Coordinates of C-alpha atoms in Angstrom, one line a residue:
M1 CA -12.7 -13.2 -31.2
N2 CA -10.0 -15.9 -31.1
A3 CA -9.3 -14.6 -27.6
L4 CA -12.2 -16.4 -26.2
N5 CA -11.3 -19.8 -27.6
N6 CA -8.4 -20.2 -25.2
E7 CA -10.4 -18.8 -22.3
D8 CA -13.1 -21.3 -22.9
K9 CA -10.6 -24.1 -22.4
L10 CA -10.1 -23.1 -18.7
K11 CA -12.1 -25.3 -16.4
R12 CA -14.4 -24.4 -13.5
R13 CA -12.8 -26.4 -10.6
I14 CA -12.3 -23.9 -7.8
G15 CA -14.7 -24.5 -5.0
F16 CA -15.5 -21.9 -2.2
L17 CA -13.1 -23.2 0.4
G18 CA -10.3 -23.3 -2.2
L19 CA -11.2 -19.8 -3.2
L20 CA -11.2 -18.6 0.4
A21 CA -7.8 -20.2 1.0
M22 CA -6.4 -18.4 -2.0
C23 CA -7.9 -15.0 -0.9
V24 CA -6.4 -15.3 2.6
G25 CA -3.2 -16.7 1.2
L26 CA -2.7 -13.8 -1.0
N27 CA -3.2 -11.4 2.0
I28 CA -1.5 -13.4 4.9
G29 CA 1.6 -14.2 2.8
G30 CA 5.3 -13.7 2.9
A31 CA 4.9 -9.9 3.2
L32 CA 3.8 -10.4 6.9
F33 CA 7.1 -12.0 7.7
A34 CA 9.3 -10.0 5.3
L35 CA 8.0 -6.5 5.7
T36 CA 6.7 -6.2 9.3
G37 CA 10.1 -5.3 10.8
I38 CA 10.7 -2.7 8.0
A39 CA 7.3 -1.1 8.6
A40 CA 7.9 -1.0 12.4
D41 CA 11.1 1.0 11.8
L42 CA 9.0 3.6 9.9
T43 CA 6.1 3.9 12.4
G44 CA 7.2 2.4 15.8
P45 CA 4.6 1.1 18.2
S46 CA 1.8 2.6 16.1
L47 CA 2.3 -0.4 13.7
P48 CA -1.2 -1.9 14.3
L49 CA -2.7 1.6 13.6
A50 CA -0.7 1.8 10.4
M51 CA -2.2 -1.5 9.3
L52 CA -5.7 -0.3 10.2
I53 CA -5.1 2.8 8.0
S54 CA -3.8 0.7 5.2
S55 CA -6.8 -1.5 5.4
I56 CA -9.4 1.3 5.0
P57 CA -9.2 1.5 1.3
A58 CA -9.3 -2.2 1.0
V59 CA -12.4 -2.6 3.2
L60 CA -14.1 0.2 1.2
A61 CA -13.0 -1.5 -2.1
L62 CA -14.9 -4.6 -1.0
L63 CA -18.1 -2.9 -2.3
P64 CA -17.1 -2.1 -5.9
Y65 CA -15.3 -5.4 -6.2
S66 CA -18.3 -7.3 -4.9
V67 CA -20.7 -5.5 -7.2
L68 CA -18.5 -6.0 -10.2
T69 CA -17.7 -9.7 -9.5
S70 CA -21.3 -10.7 -8.8
A71 CA -22.4 -9.1 -12.0
M72 CA -19.5 -10.3 -14.2
P73 CA -17.2 -12.9 -12.8
V74 CA -14.7 -13.5 -15.7
T75 CA -11.1 -14.5 -16.2
S76 CA -8.6 -11.7 -15.7
A77 CA -11.5 -9.7 -14.2
T78 CA -9.2 -6.9 -13.0
Y79 CA -8.2 -6.1 -16.5
R80 CA -11.7 -6.5 -17.8
Y81 CA -13.0 -4.1 -15.3
M82 CA -10.4 -1.5 -16.0
Q83 CA -11.4 -1.6 -19.7
M84 CA -14.6 0.1 -18.6
V85 CA -12.5 3.2 -17.9
S86 CA -10.3 3.1 -21.0
P87 CA -8.5 0.5 -23.2
R88 CA -5.2 2.3 -22.8
I89 CA -5.5 2.8 -19.1
A90 CA -6.4 -0.9 -18.6
L91 CA -3.4 -2.0 -20.7
V92 CA -0.9 0.3 -18.9
T93 CA -2.3 -0.6 -15.4
M94 CA -2.4 -4.3 -16.1
L95 CA 1.1 -4.6 -17.6
T96 CA 2.5 -2.4 -14.9
L97 CA 1.0 -4.6 -12.2
A98 CA 2.1 -7.8 -13.9
I99 CA 5.7 -6.5 -14.1
C100 CA 5.6 -5.3 -10.5
I101 CA 4.4 -8.6 -9.4
V102 CA 6.9 -10.6 -11.4
I103 CA 10.0 -8.5 -10.4
G104 CA 8.6 -7.7 -6.9
A105 CA 6.1 -10.1 -5.4
Q106 CA 7.4 -13.5 -6.6
P107 CA 11.1 -12.8 -5.8
L108 CA 10.0 -11.2 -2.4
F109 CA 8.3 -14.3 -1.2
A110 CA 10.9 -16.6 -2.8
L111 CA 13.6 -14.8 -1.0
G112 CA 11.6 -15.0 2.2
V113 CA 11.4 -18.8 1.9
G114 CA 15.1 -18.9 1.4
K115 CA 15.9 -16.8 4.4
Y116 CA 13.5 -18.7 6.7
L117 CA 14.7 -22.1 5.5
A118 CA 18.3 -21.0 6.2
K119 CA 17.3 -20.8 9.9
L120 CA 16.6 -24.6 9.8
A121 CA 19.3 -25.8 7.6
P122 CA 22.6 -24.5 6.1
V123 CA 21.2 -23.7 2.6
D124 CA 21.7 -20.8 0.3
P125 CA 18.7 -18.4 0.4
I126 CA 18.8 -17.5 -3.3
L127 CA 19.1 -21.1 -4.4
S128 CA 16.2 -22.1 -2.1
G129 CA 14.1 -19.3 -3.5
V130 CA 14.7 -20.4 -7.1
L131 CA 13.7 -24.0 -6.2
V132 CA 10.4 -22.8 -4.6
L133 CA 9.5 -20.7 -7.6
A134 CA 10.2 -23.8 -9.8
L135 CA 8.2 -26.1 -7.6
F136 CA 5.0 -24.0 -7.7
Y137 CA 5.6 -23.2 -11.3
V138 CA 5.3 -27.0 -12.0
I139 CA 2.2 -27.3 -9.6
N140 CA 0.4 -24.6 -11.5
L141 CA 1.2 -26.2 -14.9
L142 CA -0.6 -29.3 -13.7
G143 CA -3.9 -27.5 -13.3
V144 CA -5.9 -25.1 -11.2
Q145 CA -7.6 -27.9 -9.3
Q146 CA -4.3 -29.1 -7.8
T147 CA -3.4 -25.5 -7.1
A148 CA -6.6 -24.9 -5.1
R149 CA -6.3 -28.2 -3.2
I150 CA -2.7 -27.5 -2.1
Q151 CA -3.7 -23.9 -1.2
L152 CA -6.4 -25.2 1.2
V153 CA -4.0 -27.5 3.0
L154 CA -1.3 -24.7 3.2
F155 CA -4.0 -22.3 4.5
L156 CA -4.9 -24.5 7.4
L157 CA -1.3 -25.0 8.4
L158 CA -0.7 -21.2 8.2
M159 CA -3.7 -20.4 10.4
S160 CA -2.5 -22.9 13.1
A161 CA 1.0 -21.3 13.1
L162 CA -0.3 -17.8 13.4
A163 CA -2.7 -18.8 16.1
L164 CA 0.3 -20.3 18.0
Y165 CA 2.2 -17.0 17.7
V166 CA -0.8 -15.0 19.1
I167 CA -1.5 -17.4 22.0
M168 CA 2.1 -17.8 23.2
G169 CA 3.2 -14.1 22.5
F170 CA 0.3 -12.4 24.4
A171 CA 1.7 -13.0 27.8
E172 CA 5.1 -11.4 26.8
V173 CA 3.7 -8.0 25.7
K174 CA 5.3 -5.1 27.6
A175 CA 3.3 -1.9 28.2
A176 CA 6.6 0.1 28.2
N177 CA 7.1 -0.6 24.5
F178 CA 4.0 1.6 23.7
S179 CA 5.2 4.7 25.6
I180 CA 5.8 6.7 22.4
L181 CA 3.3 5.8 19.7
F182 CA 4.6 8.0 16.9
P183 CA 8.5 8.2 17.2
K184 CA 8.8 9.3 13.5
G185 CA 5.7 11.3 13.3
V186 CA 2.4 10.8 11.5
G187 CA 4.2 10.9 8.1
G188 CA 6.2 7.8 9.2
M189 CA 3.0 6.0 10.1
I190 CA 1.4 6.8 6.7
A191 CA 4.5 5.6 4.9
A192 CA 4.3 2.4 6.8
S193 CA 0.7 2.1 5.7
G194 CA 1.9 2.1 2.1
L195 CA 4.3 -0.6 2.8
L196 CA 1.6 -2.6 4.6
Y197 CA -0.9 -2.1 1.7
T198 CA -0.5 -5.6 0.4
F199 CA -1.5 -7.0 3.8
C200 CA -5.2 -6.6 2.9
A201 CA -5.2 -5.7 -0.9
G202 CA -3.6 -8.9 -2.4
G203 CA -6.7 -11.0 -1.9
F204 CA -8.7 -8.9 -4.3
F205 CA -7.0 -10.5 -7.2
V206 CA -8.6 -13.9 -6.8
V207 CA -11.4 -12.2 -9.0
D208 CA -9.0 -12.8 -11.9
L209 CA -9.8 -16.5 -11.6
G210 CA -13.6 -15.9 -12.1
G211 CA -13.7 -18.1 -15.2
E212 CA -12.5 -21.1 -13.1
I213 CA -14.6 -20.7 -10.0
I214 CA -17.7 -22.7 -9.4
K215 CA -20.8 -20.4 -8.9
A216 CA -18.4 -17.5 -9.1
N217 CA -20.9 -14.7 -8.9
K218 CA -21.9 -15.9 -5.4
A219 CA -18.7 -17.4 -4.2
L220 CA -16.5 -14.4 -4.9
P221 CA -18.2 -11.6 -2.9
K222 CA -18.6 -14.0 0.0
A223 CA -14.9 -15.1 -0.1
L224 CA -13.7 -11.5 -0.3
L225 CA -15.7 -10.4 2.7
M226 CA -14.8 -13.5 4.9
G227 CA -11.2 -13.3 3.8
M228 CA -11.0 -9.6 4.7
I229 CA -12.5 -10.3 8.2
I230 CA -10.0 -13.1 8.9
V231 CA -6.9 -11.2 7.8
I232 CA -7.7 -8.0 9.6
V233 CA -8.3 -9.8 13.0
F234 CA -5.1 -11.8 12.6
Y235 CA -3.0 -8.9 11.5
L236 CA -4.1 -6.7 14.5
L237 CA -3.3 -9.3 17.0
I238 CA 0.0 -10.3 15.3
L239 CA 1.3 -6.7 14.9
F240 CA 0.2 -5.7 18.5
I241 CA 2.2 -8.6 19.8
T242 CA 5.2 -7.9 17.7
V243 CA 5.8 -4.4 18.8
G244 CA 4.7 -5.3 22.3
V245 CA 7.3 -8.0 22.8
V246 CA 10.2 -6.3 21.1
H247 CA 11.1 -2.6 21.1
W248 CA 10.3 -1.1 17.7
G249 CA 13.9 0.3 17.4
E250 CA 15.2 -3.3 17.3
L251 CA 12.7 -4.6 14.7
K252 CA 14.2 -3.1 11.4
D253 CA 16.3 -6.1 10.7
Q254 CA 14.2 -8.7 12.4
S255 CA 11.3 -10.8 11.1
L256 CA 8.5 -12.4 13.1
I257 CA 10.8 -15.4 13.6
E258 CA 13.2 -13.4 15.7
V259 CA 10.3 -12.0 17.6
A260 CA 9.0 -15.5 18.2
E261 CA 12.4 -16.6 19.6
N262 CA 11.5 -14.5 22.7
F263 CA 8.6 -16.8 23.8
M264 CA 8.9 -20.1 21.7
G265 CA 10.9 -23.1 22.5
P266 CA 13.0 -24.9 19.8
R267 CA 10.1 -27.2 18.7
M268 CA 7.4 -24.6 18.6
L269 CA 9.7 -22.2 16.8
A270 CA 10.5 -24.9 14.2
Y271 CA 6.8 -25.4 13.7
F272 CA 6.3 -21.7 13.4
I273 CA 9.0 -21.3 10.8
V274 CA 7.8 -24.2 8.6
C275 CA 4.0 -23.8 8.9
G276 CA 4.1 -20.0 9.4
A277 CA 6.9 -18.3 7.5
L278 CA 7.5 -20.9 4.8
V279 CA 3.9 -21.6 4.2
A280 CA 2.9 -18.0 4.1
C281 CA 5.4 -17.4 1.3
A282 CA 4.3 -20.6 -0.5
T283 CA 0.6 -19.7 -0.5
T284 CA 1.2 -16.4 -2.0
I285 CA 3.7 -17.7 -4.7
N286 CA 1.2 -20.4 -5.6
A287 CA -1.8 -18.0 -6.0
I288 CA 0.2 -15.4 -7.9
Y289 CA 1.2 -17.8 -10.6
S290 CA -2.4 -18.5 -11.3
I291 CA -3.5 -14.9 -11.4
V292 CA -0.6 -13.4 -13.5
S293 CA -0.8 -16.1 -16.0
R294 CA -4.5 -15.6 -16.7
G295 CA -4.0 -11.8 -17.1
L296 CA -1.2 -12.4 -19.7
M297 CA -3.4 -14.9 -21.5
I298 CA -6.3 -12.5 -21.9
V299 CA -4.2 -9.6 -23.1
S300 CA -2.3 -11.8 -25.6
A301 CA -5.5 -13.1 -26.9
E302 CA -6.5 -9.6 -27.8
G303 CA -3.4 -9.3 -30.0
I304 CA -1.8 -6.8 -27.7
L305 CA 1.0 -9.3 -26.7
P306 CA 2.3 -12.2 -28.7
S307 CA -0.4 -14.9 -29.3
W308 CA 1.7 -17.7 -28.0
L309 CA 1.4 -16.4 -24.5
G310 CA -2.4 -17.2 -24.5
R311 CA -2.1 -20.8 -25.5
V312 CA -3.8 -23.2 -23.1
N313 CA -2.5 -26.8 -22.6
S314 CA -5.3 -29.2 -23.8
R315 CA -4.4 -31.8 -21.2
F316 CA -4.1 -29.7 -18.0
G317 CA -6.2 -26.7 -19.0
T318 CA -3.5 -24.1 -18.0
P319 CA -1.8 -21.3 -20.0
H320 CA 1.7 -22.9 -20.0
W321 CA 3.6 -20.1 -21.7
A322 CA 1.9 -17.4 -19.6
L323 CA 3.2 -19.4 -16.6
T324 CA 6.7 -19.9 -18.0
L325 CA 7.6 -16.3 -18.8
P326 CA 6.8 -14.9 -15.3
F327 CA 8.7 -17.8 -13.7
I328 CA 11.9 -17.0 -15.8
I329 CA 11.7 -13.2 -15.1
S330 CA 11.1 -13.8 -11.3
V331 CA 14.1 -16.0 -11.1
I332 CA 16.3 -13.4 -12.8
S333 CA 14.9 -10.6 -10.5
L334 CA 15.6 -12.8 -7.4
I335 CA 19.2 -13.5 -8.4
T336 CA 20.1 -10.0 -9.5
I337 CA 18.2 -7.7 -7.0
P338 CA 18.0 -9.5 -3.7
S339 CA 16.4 -6.6 -1.8
L340 CA 13.3 -7.1 0.4
M341 CA 12.6 -3.4 0.5
F342 CA 12.8 -3.1 -3.3
F343 CA 10.6 -6.1 -3.9
G344 CA 8.0 -5.0 -1.3
S345 CA 7.9 -1.5 -2.8
M346 CA 7.2 -2.7 -6.3
L347 CA 4.5 -5.0 -5.1
N348 CA 2.6 -2.4 -3.2
L349 CA 2.9 0.4 -5.8
G350 CA 1.5 -1.9 -8.3
L351 CA -1.4 -3.0 -6.1
I352 CA -2.2 0.6 -5.2
L353 CA -2.4 1.6 -8.8
A354 CA -4.5 -1.3 -9.9
I355 CA -7.1 -1.1 -7.1
T356 CA -7.5 2.6 -7.7
V357 CA -8.2 2.1 -11.3
V358 CA -10.8 -0.6 -10.4
A359 CA -12.4 1.9 -8.1
V360 CA -12.7 4.2 -11.0
S361 CA -14.4 1.4 -12.9
G362 CA -16.9 1.2 -10.1
L363 CA -17.6 4.9 -10.6
V364 CA -18.6 4.5 -14.2
F365 CA -20.2 1.0 -14.0
S366 CA -23.9 1.9 -13.4
D367 CA -23.8 4.7 -16.0
R368 CA -22.0 2.9 -18.9
F369 CA -23.3 -0.6 -18.4
P370 CA -26.7 -0.4 -16.7
E371 CA -27.8 -3.9 -17.9
L372 CA -24.6 -5.5 -16.3
Y373 CA -25.1 -3.4 -13.2
A374 CA -28.7 -4.7 -12.9
K375 CA -27.3 -8.3 -12.9
S376 CA -25.3 -7.7 -9.6
S377 CA -26.7 -9.5 -6.6
I378 CA -25.2 -6.8 -4.3
N379 CA -28.2 -4.5 -3.8
V380 CA -26.6 -1.0 -3.5
S381 CA -27.6 2.2 -5.0
A382 CA -25.4 3.8 -7.6
K383 CA -24.9 6.9 -5.5
I384 CA -23.5 4.9 -2.6
L385 CA -21.3 2.8 -4.9
K386 CA -19.9 6.0 -6.4
A387 CA -19.3 7.6 -3.0
V388 CA -17.4 4.6 -1.8
C389 CA -15.3 4.5 -4.9
W390 CA -14.3 8.1 -4.4
L391 CA -13.2 7.3 -0.9
V392 CA -11.1 4.4 -2.1
I393 CA -9.4 6.7 -4.7
L394 CA -8.8 9.4 -2.0
F395 CA -7.2 7.1 0.5
N396 CA -5.2 5.3 -2.1
S397 CA -3.9 8.6 -3.4
L398 CA -2.7 9.8 0.0
I399 CA -1.0 6.5 0.8
F400 CA 0.6 6.5 -2.6
I401 CA 2.0 10.0 -2.2
F402 CA 3.6 9.4 1.1
F403 CA 4.9 6.0 0.1
I404 CA 6.7 7.0 -3.1
F405 CA 8.8 9.5 -1.0
A406 CA 9.6 6.9 1.6
V407 CA 10.9 4.2 -0.8
G408 CA 13.1 6.5 -3.0
K409 CA 14.7 4.7 -5.9
A410 CA 12.1 2.0 -6.1
S411 CA 9.5 4.6 -7.0
L412 CA 11.7 5.8 -9.9
V413 CA 11.8 2.2 -11.2
F414 CA 8.0 2.1 -10.9
F415 CA 7.4 5.3 -12.8
G416 CA 9.9 4.1 -15.4
I417 CA 7.8 0.9 -15.9
I418 CA 4.7 3.0 -16.4
A419 CA 6.4 5.2 -18.9
G420 CA 7.7 2.2 -20.9
V421 CA 4.3 0.5 -20.9
F422 CA 2.6 3.8 -21.9
L423 CA 5.0 4.2 -24.8
Y424 CA 4.3 0.6 -25.8
S425 CA 0.5 1.4 -25.8
L426 CA 1.2 4.3 -28.2
V427 CA 3.1 1.9 -30.6
I428 CA 0.2 -0.4 -30.7
K429 CA -2.6 2.1 -30.6
E430 CA -4.2 0.8 -33.8
R431 CA -4.5 -2.7 -32.2
L432 CA -6.0 -1.1 -29.1
R433 CA -8.6 0.8 -31.2
T434 CA -9.6 -2.2 -33.3
N435 CA -9.8 -4.6 -30.4
Q436 CA -12.4 -2.4 -28.6
P437 CA -15.0 -3.0 -27.4
V438 CA -14.1 -6.4 -26.0
S439 CA -16.7 -9.2 -26.0
V440 CA -17.1 -11.2 -22.8
V441 CA -19.1 -14.3 -22.8
Q442 CA -20.9 -15.1 -19.6
D443 CA -23.8 -17.5 -19.1
N444 CA -24.0 -18.0 -22.9
Q445 CA -24.6 -14.2 -23.3
A446 CA -22.1 -11.8 -24.9
W447 CA -21.4 -8.5 -23.2
R448 CA -19.5 -5.7 -24.8
I449 CA -16.9 -3.7 -22.7

């Protein structure tokens, strides 16, 4: 297939530390600063518990993701794994996720940068967000090696800022703020779990860079596990301090910055804003560009999207058009729909859908592809793998149902995207049929999905 020619031009330059930084950066990103207050309004002092609930399907999903990536680390892995279930399901899910990320995630974090930067200087948040999107667009055009290096530096700065928040805020926690754990009932807590889903789920999408990671079959499972441990520990501490320092009823319109003002002086607060809030948003924007562009490149190479989307720049080894289109759409979304709730809802709905379909892939992996399954370095029986996948599907389904009722109009937009993409899949059904099964070249061996 011509599809693989462009993929072969991508270069393996991402080491383990850069990969770990991307994994954590996709999890501990701008959503922590942008969505924490909104989630607290839904669930109250039980915010840390809501985060734990939202992390359950992510923790369980570590197993199928690790089994799949250790057996077949490839570019746009999420899409490739979903093809094991069905070509049409894979296409609908992948394009839905891509649209949700482009109109939700990128503008969410860009708007976050603008709002936090406005606390340090009199700048327009929308304009600042557009400039940040443009900056990381250019960085990603220059190559994945530069992207990974910058991500590592940003990761270290982010960890130092979050540690500062935890250390300085712990002494200000008030027991009285935990007197009523569920002010809006268990349903409110589960709805908050849906909004917090991205806190632990975003890091899974580093698997889409499998074709550019050094020793990917070993590095990916290790990075996913270590990244999950790091983010859960930090999240529990940060969210406990947040609802412990400020009464939950006052958090709806506040970010972590307003909470930090209660126990940080001007200099420490400025450091927290720059190395915490701004860097958190920046790490996520940076990594998302890499992941979305690779997905578009693979799908276009199969003839399902225009072929020019898959072209790779010979000098920098990056899919320049697959980076440019998401950049333009994200800027338009940021300017026309400046709503944190809408952006966050689109992001999380897309993530829940994609991770659920990958869990279904884990269900069928050992039966449909026994040779590939045998290549996995994760020694787990097929029965255990299937049982865990069913649990992921169950938890995701429960969170999804509660979440769509909580976010209202955003869920209608999400279902509209699915319907539109599904109709598109019917229009190109002949191409879907003729392009399957897909060949994946790994270690000089061709596998058929």
